[in-house]
Short mmCIF file of C-alpha atoms and ligand atoms in Angstrom, two decimals:
data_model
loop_
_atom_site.label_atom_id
_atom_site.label_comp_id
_atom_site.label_asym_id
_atom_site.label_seq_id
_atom_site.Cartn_x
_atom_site.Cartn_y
_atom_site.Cartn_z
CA UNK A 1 -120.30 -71.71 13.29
CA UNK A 2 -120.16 -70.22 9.64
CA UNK A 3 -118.26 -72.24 6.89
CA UNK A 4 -115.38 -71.04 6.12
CA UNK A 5 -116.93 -70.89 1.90
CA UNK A 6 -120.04 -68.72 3.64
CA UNK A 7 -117.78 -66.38 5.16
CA UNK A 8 -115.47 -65.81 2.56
CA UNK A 9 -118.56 -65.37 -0.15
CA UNK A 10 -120.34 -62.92 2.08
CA UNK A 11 -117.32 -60.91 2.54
CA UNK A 12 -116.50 -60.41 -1.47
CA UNK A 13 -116.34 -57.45 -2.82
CA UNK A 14 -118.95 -56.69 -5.81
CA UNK A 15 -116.14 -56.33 -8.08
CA UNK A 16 -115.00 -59.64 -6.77
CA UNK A 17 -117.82 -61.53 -7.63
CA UNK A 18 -118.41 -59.59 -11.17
CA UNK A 19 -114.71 -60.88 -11.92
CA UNK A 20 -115.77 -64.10 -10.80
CA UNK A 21 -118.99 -64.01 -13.07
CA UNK A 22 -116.44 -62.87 -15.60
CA UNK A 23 -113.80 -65.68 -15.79
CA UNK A 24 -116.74 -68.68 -16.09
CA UNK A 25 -118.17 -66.42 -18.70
CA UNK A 26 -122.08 -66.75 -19.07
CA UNK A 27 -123.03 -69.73 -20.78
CA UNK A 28 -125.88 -70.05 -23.04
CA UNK A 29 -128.84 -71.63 -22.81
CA UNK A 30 -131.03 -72.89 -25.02
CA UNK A 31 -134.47 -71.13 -25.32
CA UNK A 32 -137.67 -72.85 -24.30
CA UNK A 33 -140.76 -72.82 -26.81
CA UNK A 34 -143.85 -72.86 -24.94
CA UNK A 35 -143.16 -72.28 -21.51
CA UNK A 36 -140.45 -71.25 -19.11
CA UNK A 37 -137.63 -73.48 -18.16
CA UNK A 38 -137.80 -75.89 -15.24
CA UNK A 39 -136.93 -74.39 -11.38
CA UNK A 40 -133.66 -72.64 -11.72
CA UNK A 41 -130.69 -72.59 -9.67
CA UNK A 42 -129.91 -69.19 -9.53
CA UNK A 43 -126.10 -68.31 -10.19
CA UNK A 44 -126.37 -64.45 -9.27
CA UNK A 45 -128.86 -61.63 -7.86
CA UNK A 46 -128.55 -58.20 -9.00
CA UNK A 47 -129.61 -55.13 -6.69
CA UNK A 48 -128.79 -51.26 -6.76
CA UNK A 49 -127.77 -49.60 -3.84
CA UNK A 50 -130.28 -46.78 -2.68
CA UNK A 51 -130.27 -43.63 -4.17
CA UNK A 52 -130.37 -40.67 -2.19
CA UNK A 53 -133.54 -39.12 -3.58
CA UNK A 54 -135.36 -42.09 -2.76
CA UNK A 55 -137.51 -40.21 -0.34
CA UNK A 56 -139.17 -38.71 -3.93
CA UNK A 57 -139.98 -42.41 -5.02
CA UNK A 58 -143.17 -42.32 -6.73
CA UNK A 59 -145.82 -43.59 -4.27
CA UNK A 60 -149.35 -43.59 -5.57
CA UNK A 61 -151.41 -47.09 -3.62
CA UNK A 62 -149.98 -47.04 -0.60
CA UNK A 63 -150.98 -43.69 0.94
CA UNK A 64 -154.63 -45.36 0.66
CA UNK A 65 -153.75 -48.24 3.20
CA UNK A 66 -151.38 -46.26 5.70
CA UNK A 67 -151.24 -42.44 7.01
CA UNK A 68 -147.32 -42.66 7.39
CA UNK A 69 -145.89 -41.68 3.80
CA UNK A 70 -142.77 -40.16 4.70
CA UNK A 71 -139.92 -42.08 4.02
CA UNK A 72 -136.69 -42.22 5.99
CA UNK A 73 -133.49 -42.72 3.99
CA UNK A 74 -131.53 -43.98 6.58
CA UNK A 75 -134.36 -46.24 7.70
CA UNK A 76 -134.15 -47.86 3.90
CA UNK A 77 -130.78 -48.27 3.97
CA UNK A 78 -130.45 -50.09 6.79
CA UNK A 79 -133.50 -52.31 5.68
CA UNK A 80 -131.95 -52.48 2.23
CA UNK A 81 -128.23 -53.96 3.84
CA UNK A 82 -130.32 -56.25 5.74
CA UNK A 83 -131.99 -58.15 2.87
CA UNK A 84 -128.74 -58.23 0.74
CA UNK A 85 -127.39 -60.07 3.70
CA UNK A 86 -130.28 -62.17 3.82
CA UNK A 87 -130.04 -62.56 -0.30
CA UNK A 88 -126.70 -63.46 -0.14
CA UNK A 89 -126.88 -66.04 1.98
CA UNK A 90 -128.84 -67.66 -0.82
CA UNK A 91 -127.17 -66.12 -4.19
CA UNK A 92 -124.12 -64.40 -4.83
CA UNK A 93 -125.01 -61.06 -5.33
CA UNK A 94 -124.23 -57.81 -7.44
CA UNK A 95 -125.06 -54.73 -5.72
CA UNK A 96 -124.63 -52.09 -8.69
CA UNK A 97 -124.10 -47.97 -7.68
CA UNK A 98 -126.54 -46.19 -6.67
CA UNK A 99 -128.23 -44.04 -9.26
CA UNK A 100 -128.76 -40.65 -6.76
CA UNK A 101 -130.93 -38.45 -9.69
CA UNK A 102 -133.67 -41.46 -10.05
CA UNK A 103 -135.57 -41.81 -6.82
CA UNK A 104 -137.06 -45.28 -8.24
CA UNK A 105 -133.78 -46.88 -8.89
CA UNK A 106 -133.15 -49.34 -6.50
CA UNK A 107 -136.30 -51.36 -7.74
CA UNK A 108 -134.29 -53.21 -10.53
CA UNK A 109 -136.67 -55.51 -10.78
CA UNK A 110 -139.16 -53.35 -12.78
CA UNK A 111 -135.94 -52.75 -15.83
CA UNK A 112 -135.43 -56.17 -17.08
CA UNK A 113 -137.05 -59.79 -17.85
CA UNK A 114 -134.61 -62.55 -17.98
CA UNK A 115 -135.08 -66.18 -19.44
CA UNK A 116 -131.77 -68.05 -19.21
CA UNK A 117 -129.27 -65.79 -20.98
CA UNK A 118 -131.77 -63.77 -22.77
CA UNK A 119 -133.01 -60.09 -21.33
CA UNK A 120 -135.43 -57.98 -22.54
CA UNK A 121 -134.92 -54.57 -20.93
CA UNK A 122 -138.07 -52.96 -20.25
CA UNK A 123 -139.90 -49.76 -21.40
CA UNK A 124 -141.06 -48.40 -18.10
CA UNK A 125 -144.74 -48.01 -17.89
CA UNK A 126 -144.05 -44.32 -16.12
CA UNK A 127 -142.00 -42.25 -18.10
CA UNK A 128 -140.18 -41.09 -14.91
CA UNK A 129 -138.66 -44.45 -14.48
CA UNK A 130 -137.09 -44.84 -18.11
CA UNK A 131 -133.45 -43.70 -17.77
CA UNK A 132 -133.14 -46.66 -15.26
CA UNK A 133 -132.75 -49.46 -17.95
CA UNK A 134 -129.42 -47.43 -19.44
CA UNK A 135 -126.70 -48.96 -16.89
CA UNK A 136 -129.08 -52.36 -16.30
CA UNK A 137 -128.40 -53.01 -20.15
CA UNK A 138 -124.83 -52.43 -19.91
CA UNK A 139 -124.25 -54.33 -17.06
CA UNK A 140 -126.33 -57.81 -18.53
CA UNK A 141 -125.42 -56.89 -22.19
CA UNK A 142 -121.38 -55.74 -21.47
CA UNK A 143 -120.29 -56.57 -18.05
CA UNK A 144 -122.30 -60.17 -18.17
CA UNK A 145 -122.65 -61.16 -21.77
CA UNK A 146 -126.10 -61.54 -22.21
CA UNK A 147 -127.91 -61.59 -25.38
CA UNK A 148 -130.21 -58.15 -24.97
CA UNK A 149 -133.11 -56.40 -26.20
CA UNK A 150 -134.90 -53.43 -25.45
CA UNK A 151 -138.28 -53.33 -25.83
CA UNK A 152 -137.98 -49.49 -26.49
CA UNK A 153 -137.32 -51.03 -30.34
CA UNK A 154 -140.66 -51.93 -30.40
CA UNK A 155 -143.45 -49.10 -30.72
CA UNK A 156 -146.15 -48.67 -27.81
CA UNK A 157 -144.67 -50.95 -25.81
CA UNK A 158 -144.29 -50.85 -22.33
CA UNK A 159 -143.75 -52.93 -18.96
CA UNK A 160 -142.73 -53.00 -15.62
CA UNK A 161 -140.94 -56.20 -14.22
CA UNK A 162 -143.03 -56.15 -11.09
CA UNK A 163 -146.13 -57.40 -13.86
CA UNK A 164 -143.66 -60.86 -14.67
CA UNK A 165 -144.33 -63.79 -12.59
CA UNK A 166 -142.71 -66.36 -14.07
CA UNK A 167 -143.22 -69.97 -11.62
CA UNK A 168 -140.95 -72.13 -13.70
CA UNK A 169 -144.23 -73.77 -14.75
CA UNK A 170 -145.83 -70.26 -16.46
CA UNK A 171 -144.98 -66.81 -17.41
CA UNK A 172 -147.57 -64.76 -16.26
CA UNK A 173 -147.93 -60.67 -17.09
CA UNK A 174 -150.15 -58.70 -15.41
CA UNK A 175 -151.50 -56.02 -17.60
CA UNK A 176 -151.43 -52.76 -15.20
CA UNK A 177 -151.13 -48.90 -15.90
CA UNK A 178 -147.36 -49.82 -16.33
CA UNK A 179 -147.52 -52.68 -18.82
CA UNK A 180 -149.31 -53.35 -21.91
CA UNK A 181 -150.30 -55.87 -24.46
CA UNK A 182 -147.61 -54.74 -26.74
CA UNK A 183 -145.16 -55.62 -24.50
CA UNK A 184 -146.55 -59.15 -24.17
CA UNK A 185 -145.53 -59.40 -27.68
CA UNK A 186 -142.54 -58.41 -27.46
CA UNK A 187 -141.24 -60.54 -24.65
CA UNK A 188 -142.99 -63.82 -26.39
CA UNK A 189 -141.52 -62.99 -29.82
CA UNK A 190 -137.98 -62.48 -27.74
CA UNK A 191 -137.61 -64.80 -25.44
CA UNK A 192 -139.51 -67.15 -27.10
CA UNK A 193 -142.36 -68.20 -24.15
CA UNK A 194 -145.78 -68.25 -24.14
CA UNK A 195 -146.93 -65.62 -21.83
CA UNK A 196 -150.47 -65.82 -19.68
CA UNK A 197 -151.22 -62.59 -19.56
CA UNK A 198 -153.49 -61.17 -16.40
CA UNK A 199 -155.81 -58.12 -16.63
CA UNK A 200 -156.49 -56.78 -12.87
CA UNK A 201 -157.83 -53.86 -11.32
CA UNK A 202 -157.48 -52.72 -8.15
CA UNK A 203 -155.26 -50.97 -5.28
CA UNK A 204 -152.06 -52.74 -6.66
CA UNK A 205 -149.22 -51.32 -8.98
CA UNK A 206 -148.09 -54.48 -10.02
CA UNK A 207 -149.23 -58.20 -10.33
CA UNK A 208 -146.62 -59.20 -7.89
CA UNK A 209 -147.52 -56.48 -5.47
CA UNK A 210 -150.55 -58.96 -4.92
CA UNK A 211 -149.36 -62.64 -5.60
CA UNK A 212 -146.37 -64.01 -6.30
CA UNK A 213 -144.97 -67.48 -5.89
CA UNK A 214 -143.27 -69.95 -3.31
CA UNK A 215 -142.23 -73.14 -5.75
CA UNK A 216 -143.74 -74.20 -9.23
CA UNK A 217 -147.11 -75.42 -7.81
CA UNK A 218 -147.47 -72.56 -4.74
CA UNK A 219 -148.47 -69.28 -4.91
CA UNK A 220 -149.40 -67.20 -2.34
CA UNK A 221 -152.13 -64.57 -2.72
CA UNK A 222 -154.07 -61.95 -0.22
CA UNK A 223 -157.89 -63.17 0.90
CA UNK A 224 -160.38 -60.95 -0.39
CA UNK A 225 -161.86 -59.79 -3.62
CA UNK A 226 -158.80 -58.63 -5.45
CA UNK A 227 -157.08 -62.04 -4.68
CA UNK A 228 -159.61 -64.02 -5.83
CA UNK A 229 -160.16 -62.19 -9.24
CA UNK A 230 -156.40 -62.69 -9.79
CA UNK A 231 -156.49 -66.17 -8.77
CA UNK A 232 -159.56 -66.78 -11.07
CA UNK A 233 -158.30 -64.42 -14.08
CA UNK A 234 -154.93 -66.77 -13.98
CA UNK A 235 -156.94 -69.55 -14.13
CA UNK A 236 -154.46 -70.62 -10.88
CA UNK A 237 -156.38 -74.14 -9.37
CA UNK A 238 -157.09 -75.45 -13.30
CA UNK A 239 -153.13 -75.20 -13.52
CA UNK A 240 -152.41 -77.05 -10.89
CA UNK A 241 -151.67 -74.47 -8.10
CA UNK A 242 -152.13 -74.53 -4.17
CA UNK A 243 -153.25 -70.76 -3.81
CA UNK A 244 -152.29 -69.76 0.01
CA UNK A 245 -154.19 -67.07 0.96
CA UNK A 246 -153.03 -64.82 3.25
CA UNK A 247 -154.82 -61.83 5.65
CA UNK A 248 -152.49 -58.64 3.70
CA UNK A 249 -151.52 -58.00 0.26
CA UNK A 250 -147.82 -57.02 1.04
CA UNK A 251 -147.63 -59.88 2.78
CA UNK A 252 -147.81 -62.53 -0.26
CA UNK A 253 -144.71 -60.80 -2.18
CA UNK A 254 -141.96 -63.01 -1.25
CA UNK A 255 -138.77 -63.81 -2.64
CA UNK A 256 -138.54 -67.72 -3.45
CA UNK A 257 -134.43 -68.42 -4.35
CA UNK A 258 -132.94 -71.64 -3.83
CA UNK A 259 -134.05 -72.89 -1.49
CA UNK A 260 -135.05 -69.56 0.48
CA UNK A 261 -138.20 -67.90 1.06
CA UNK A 262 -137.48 -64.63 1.89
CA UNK A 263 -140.49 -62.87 3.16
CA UNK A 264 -141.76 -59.53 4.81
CA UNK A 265 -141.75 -58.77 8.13
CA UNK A 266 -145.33 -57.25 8.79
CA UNK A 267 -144.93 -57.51 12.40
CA UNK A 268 -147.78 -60.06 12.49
CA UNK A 269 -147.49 -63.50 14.79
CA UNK A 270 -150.55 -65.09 12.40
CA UNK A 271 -148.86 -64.16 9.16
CA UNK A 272 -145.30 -65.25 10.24
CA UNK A 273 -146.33 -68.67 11.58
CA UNK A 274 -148.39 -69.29 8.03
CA UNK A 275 -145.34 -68.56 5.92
CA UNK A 276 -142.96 -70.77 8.37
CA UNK A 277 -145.35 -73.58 7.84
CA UNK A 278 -145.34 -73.03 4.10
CA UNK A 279 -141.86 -73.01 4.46
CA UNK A 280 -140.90 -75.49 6.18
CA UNK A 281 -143.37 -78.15 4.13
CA UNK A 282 -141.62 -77.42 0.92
CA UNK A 283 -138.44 -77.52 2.68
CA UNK A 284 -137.38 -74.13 2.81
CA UNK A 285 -135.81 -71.98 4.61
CA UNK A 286 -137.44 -68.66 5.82
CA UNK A 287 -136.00 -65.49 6.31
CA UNK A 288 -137.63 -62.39 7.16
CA UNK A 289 -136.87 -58.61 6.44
CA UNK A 290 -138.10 -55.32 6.98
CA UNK A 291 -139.57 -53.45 4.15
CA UNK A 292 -141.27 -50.81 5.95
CA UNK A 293 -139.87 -47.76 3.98
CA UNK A 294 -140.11 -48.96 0.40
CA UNK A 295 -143.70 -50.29 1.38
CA UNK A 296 -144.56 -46.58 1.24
CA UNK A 297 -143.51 -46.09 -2.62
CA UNK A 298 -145.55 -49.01 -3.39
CA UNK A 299 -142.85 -51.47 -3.78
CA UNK A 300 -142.26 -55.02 -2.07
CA UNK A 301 -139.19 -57.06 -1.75
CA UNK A 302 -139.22 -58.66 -5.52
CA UNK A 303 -138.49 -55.20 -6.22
CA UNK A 304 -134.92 -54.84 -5.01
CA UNK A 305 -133.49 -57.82 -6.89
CA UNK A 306 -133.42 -59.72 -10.15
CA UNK A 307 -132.54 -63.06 -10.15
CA UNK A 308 -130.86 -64.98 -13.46
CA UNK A 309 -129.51 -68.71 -13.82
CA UNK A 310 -127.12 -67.76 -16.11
N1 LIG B 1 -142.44 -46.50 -6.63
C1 LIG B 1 -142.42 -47.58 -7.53
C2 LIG B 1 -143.07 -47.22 -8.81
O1 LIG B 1 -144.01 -46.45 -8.82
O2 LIG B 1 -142.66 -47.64 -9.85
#
C-alpha cells in the first residue's frame, strides 16, 4: 500500500508544488571552485508538457538506425505521463505548459545548466531551438529565484544541455554541432567549475545521447567504436570510473535521481537484466519507460527533465 505522503505528493497540482517551492524560498549555495559539488539530493525536476507540433521535432541521427520516423503524438504523450509518474516518484516535479509553436520544447534539458542555485541558460546550438530558453529563464530566474545568466550575453557562444554531464565528481561538455568552446567558457567563468570538455564524432547529437552516468564512479556507455573514443577522450578509467558497456547507444542514457535509475525500455531481456544488476549493486531502484517516439527526434530520457538541488 502507498503512504499516505506518496499519495498526497503525486496527486499535487503543479501550482501546488511551485507554491510549495515558493514559501521555503530557494536557498543559496555556495559555489564550488574546481569541480562540481558532491551527489545531490535533488529538491525538484522540471519538465514541459508536449507540444502539439512535436511530430516536426527536428530529427537528423536517428532515421540512420531505424526506418520508422513518424512520430505519433498521442503515442508521446502517453509515454511522456508515464515517466513523470515514474520521476515523481523520485522528485517533486514541475511540469511547465506546453509550448505548441516549438516542436523541440519538451526537451528542457537542452535550455539550461544548473550548479546549486546558479543557471546558465543556454544558446541553442540550432537556431530553431532558441525561443525555448525565454519561459525556462523566467521560471528559474522569477518563479524560483535563481541567480541567472544567459549565455546569449556572451558572443559565439552556444550549447545544448544534452552536451553537460556533470557526475558530481566532473563536469564534462561534449563539444558537438550544438555546443562550442565558447560556451565552455562561459559556463566555467559562471558557475565557477572546471569543465572537461569532450570532442566526439559520430552518429550522436549529444554527449549524453551516448554515455551518461549511474552514481559518481559509474557511467554507462554503448560497446563499440564510438563508446570507446568517448570513454578514452574523457580520460574515464584514469578518473576513477567503472565504464559499463552496454550492446545500444540509447540504451546507456539513463536518468540517475535519488536513488532511482530510470532507464529505457528497449524491449531487450539482455539489456534490462544488465541495468537491474547495475541497479541493484549500487542500491538503486530501477524503473523503466518507454521512449519510443522521442527516440525518433534524436532525443533520450535526460531530455525531458532538469534536475536542481536547490
Ligand atoms: N530533436 C532534438 C534536437 O534536435 O535538438
Amino acid at each position: 500500500m502507498q503512504s499516505t505522503t506518496t499519495t498526497v505528493r503525486r496527486q499535487l497540482s503543479c501550482l501546488e508544488k511551485m507554491m510549495y517551492l515558493l514559501g521555503r524560498g530557494a536557498r543559496t549555495r555556495s559555489q564550488s571552485t574546481t569541480s562540481p559539488a558532491a551527489a545531490p539530493q535533488y529538491t525538484l525536476a522540471i519538465a514541459r508538457q508536449v507540444p502539439r507540433s512535436f511530430p516536426n521535432a527536428i530529427t537528423k541521427f536517428a532515421a540512420a538506425t531505424s526506418s520508422d520516423t513518424n512520430i505519433s503524438l498521442t503515442t508521446t504523450i502517453q509515454q511522456h505521463d508515464a515517466y513523470l509518474k515514474t520521476l515523481r516518484s523520485f522528485v517533486p516535479t514541475v511540469c511547465l505548459p506546453a509550448l505548441d509553436d516549438l516542436p523541440d520544447s519538451m526537451f528542457v534539458e537542452d535550455t539550461v545548466v544548473v550548479m546549486g542555485n546558479s543557471a546558465v541558460i543556454t544558446h541553442p546550438g540550432h537556431p530553431a531551438r532558441r525561443a525555448e530558453v525565454d519561459s525556462i529563464r523566467d521560471f528559474l530566474g522569477n518563479q524560483l529565484g535563481m541567480s541567472v545568466k544567459s549565455m546569449s550575453d556572451y558572443p559565439n557562444a552556444f550549447c545544448d544541455g544534452g552536451d553537460i554531464l556533470n557526475t558530481s565528481r566532473h563536469l564534462f561538455v561534449g563539444l558537438s554541432e550544438r555546443t562550442n568552446r565558447k560556451s565552455i567558457q562561459v559556463l566555467e567563468e559562471v558557475l565557477q567549475v572546471e569543465v572537461i570538455p569532450v570532442t566526439f564524432q559520430g552518429n550522436a547529437l549529444h554527449l549524453k545521447s551516448i554515455v551518461t552516468h549511474v552514481d559518481d564512479s559509474t557511467l554507462l556507455a554503448p560497446i563499440g567504436s564510438l563508446g570507446d573514443d568517448v570513454i578514452k577522450k574523457m580520460q574515464a578509467i584514469e578518473k576513477g570510473y567503472t565504464v559499463i558497456r552496454i550492446p545500444n547507444m540509447l540504451a546507456c542514457n539513463v536518468l540517475s535521481v535519488n536513488g532511482g535509475l530510470v532507464a529505457q525500455n528497449m524491449g531487450d531481456e539482455e539489456i534490462r537484466s544488465i541495468l537491474k544488476q547495475v541497479a541493484e549493486d549500487r542500491n538503486m531502484i530501477v524503473a523503466f519507460v518507454d521512449c519510443s517516439e522521442i527516440a525518433k527526434a534524436d532525443a533520450a530520457l535526460t531530455c525531458c527533465s532538469v534536475l536542481l538541488n536547490i
